[in-house]
XYZ file of N, CA and C in Angstrom:
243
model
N 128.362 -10.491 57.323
C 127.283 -10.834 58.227
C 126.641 -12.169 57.834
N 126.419 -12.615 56.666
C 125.700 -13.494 56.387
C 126.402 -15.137 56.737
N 127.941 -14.644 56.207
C 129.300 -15.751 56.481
C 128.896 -15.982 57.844
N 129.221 -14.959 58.683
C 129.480 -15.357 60.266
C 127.754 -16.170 60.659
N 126.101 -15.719 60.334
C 125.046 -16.538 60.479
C 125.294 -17.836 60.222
N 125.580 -18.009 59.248
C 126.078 -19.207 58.024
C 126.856 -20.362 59.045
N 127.661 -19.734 59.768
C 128.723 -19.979 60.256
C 127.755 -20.625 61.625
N 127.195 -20.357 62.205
C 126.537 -20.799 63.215
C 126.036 -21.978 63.467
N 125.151 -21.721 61.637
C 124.210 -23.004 61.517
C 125.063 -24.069 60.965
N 126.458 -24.143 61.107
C 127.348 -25.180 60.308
C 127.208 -26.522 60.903
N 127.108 -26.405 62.210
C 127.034 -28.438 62.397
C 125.214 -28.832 61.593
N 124.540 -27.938 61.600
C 123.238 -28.453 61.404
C 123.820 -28.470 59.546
N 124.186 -27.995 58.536
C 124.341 -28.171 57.541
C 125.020 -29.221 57.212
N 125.768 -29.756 58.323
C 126.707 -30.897 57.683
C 126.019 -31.864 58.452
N 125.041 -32.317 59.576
C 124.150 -33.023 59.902
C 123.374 -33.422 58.647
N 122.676 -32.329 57.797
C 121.936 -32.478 56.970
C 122.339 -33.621 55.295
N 123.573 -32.888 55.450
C 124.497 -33.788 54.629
C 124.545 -34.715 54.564
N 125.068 -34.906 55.863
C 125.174 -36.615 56.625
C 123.813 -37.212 56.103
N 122.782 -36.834 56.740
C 121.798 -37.515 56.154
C 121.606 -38.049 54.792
N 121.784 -36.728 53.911
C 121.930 -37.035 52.769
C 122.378 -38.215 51.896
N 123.250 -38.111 52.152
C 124.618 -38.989 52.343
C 123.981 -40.918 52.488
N 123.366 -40.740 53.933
C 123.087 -42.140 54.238
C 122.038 -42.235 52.741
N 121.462 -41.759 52.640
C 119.928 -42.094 51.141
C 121.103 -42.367 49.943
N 121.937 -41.329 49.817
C 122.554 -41.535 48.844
C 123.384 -43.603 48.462
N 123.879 -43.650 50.032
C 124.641 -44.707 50.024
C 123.503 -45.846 49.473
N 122.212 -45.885 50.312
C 121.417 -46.547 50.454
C 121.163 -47.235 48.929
N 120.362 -46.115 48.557
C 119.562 -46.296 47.010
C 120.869 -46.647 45.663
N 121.977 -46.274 46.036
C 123.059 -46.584 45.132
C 124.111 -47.877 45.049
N 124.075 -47.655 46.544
C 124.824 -49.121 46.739
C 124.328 -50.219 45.980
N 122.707 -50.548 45.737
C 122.199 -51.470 45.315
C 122.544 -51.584 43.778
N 123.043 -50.628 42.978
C 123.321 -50.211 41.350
C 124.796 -51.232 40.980
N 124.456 -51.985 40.268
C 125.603 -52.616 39.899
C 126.752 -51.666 38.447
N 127.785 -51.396 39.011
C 128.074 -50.176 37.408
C 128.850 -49.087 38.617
N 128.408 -48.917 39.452
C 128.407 -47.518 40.600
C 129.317 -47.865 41.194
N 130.375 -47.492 41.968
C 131.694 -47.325 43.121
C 130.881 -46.585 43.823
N 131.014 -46.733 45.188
C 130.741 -45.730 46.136
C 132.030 -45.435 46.543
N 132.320 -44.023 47.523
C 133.471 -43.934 48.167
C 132.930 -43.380 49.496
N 133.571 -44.256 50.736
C 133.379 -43.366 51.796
C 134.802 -43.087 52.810
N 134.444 -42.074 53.613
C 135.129 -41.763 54.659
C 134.793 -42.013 56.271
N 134.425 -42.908 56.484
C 133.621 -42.964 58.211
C 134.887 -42.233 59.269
N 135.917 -42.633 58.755
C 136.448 -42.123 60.718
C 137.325 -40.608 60.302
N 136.760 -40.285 59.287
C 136.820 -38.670 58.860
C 135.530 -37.832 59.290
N 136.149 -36.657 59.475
C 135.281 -35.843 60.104
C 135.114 -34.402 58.649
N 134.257 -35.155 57.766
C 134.201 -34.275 57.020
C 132.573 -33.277 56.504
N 132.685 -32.600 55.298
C 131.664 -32.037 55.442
C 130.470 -32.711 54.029
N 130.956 -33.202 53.551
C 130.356 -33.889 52.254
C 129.446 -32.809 51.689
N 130.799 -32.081 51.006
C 130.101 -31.013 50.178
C 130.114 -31.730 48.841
N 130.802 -32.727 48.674
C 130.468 -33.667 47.285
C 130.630 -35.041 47.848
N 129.276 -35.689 46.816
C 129.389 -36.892 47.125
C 129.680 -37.815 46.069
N 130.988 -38.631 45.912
C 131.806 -39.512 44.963
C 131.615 -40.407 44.582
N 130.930 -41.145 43.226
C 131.018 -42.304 42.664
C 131.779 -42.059 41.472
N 132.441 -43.680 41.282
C 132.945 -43.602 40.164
C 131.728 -44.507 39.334
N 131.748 -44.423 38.201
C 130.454 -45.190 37.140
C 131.086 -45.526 36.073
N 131.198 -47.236 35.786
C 131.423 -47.972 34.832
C 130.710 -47.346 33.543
N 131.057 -46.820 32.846
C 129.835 -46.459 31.807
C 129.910 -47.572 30.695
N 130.932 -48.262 30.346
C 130.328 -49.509 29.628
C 129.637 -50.269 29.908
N 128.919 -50.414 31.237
C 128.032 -51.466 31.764
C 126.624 -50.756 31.440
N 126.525 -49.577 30.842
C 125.599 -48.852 31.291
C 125.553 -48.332 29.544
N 126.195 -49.043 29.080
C 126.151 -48.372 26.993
C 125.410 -47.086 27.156
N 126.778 -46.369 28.157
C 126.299 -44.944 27.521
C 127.765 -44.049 28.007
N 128.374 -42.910 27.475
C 129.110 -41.818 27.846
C 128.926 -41.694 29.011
N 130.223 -40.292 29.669
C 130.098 -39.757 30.636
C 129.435 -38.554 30.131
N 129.141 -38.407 29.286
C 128.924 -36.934 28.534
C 126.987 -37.199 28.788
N 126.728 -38.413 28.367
C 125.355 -38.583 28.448
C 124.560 -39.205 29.629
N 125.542 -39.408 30.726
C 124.848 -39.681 31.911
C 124.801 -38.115 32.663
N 126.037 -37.492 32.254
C 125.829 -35.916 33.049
C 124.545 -35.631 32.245
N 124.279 -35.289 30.874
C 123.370 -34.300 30.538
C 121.934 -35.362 30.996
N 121.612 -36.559 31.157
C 120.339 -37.016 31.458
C 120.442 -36.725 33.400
N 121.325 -36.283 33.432
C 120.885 -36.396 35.216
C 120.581 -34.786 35.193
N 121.756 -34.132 34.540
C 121.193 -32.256 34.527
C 119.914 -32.381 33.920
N 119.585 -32.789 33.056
C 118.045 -33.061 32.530
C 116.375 -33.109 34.262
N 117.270 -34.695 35.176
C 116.701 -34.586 36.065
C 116.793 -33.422 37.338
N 117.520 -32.493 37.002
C 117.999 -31.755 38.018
C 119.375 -32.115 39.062
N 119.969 -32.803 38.996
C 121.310 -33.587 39.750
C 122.442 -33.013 39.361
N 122.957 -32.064 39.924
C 124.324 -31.414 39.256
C 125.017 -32.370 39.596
N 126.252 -32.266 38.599
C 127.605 -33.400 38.585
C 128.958 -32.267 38.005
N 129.689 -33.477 38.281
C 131.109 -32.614 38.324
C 132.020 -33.658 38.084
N 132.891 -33.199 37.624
C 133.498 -34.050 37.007
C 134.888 -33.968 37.594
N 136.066 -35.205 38.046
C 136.893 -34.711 38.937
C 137.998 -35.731 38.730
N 139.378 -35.425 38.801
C 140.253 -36.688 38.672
C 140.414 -37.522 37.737
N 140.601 -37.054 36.422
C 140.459 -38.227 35.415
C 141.578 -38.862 35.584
């Protein structure tokens, strides 16, 4: 029951995304160190959103940019090495 509700409200969840998404591009794009990746003429759901991060520009690990962002609340994931 909850799947099939769930299921209803799906264009509004991936609307929401979308939005997301644009702030994300916005405020990051400007970060020198950061890759963005996008998809425009995909029709997807951006259940994750992809940068790659220079971490030598940034004298620090991948180990210590995950735990200072879990610190801020920002889950990360780690994908494709």
């Amino acid at each position: 029951a909850l799947g099939l509700s769930q299921l209803e409200m799906i264009e509004q969840f991936i609307e929401k995304r979308k939005d997301l998404v644009k702030v994300y591009q916005e405020k990051l794009s400007q970060i020198r160190g950061i890759r963005l990746f996008s998809f425009p003429s995909q029709k997807i759901a951006h259940h994750l959103f992809v940068v790659q991060i220079d971490f030598s520009m940034f004298k620090a690990t991948r180990k210590t940019v995950m735990e200072q962002l879990h610190q801020k609340g920002i889950g990360t994931q780690l994908h494709y090495i």
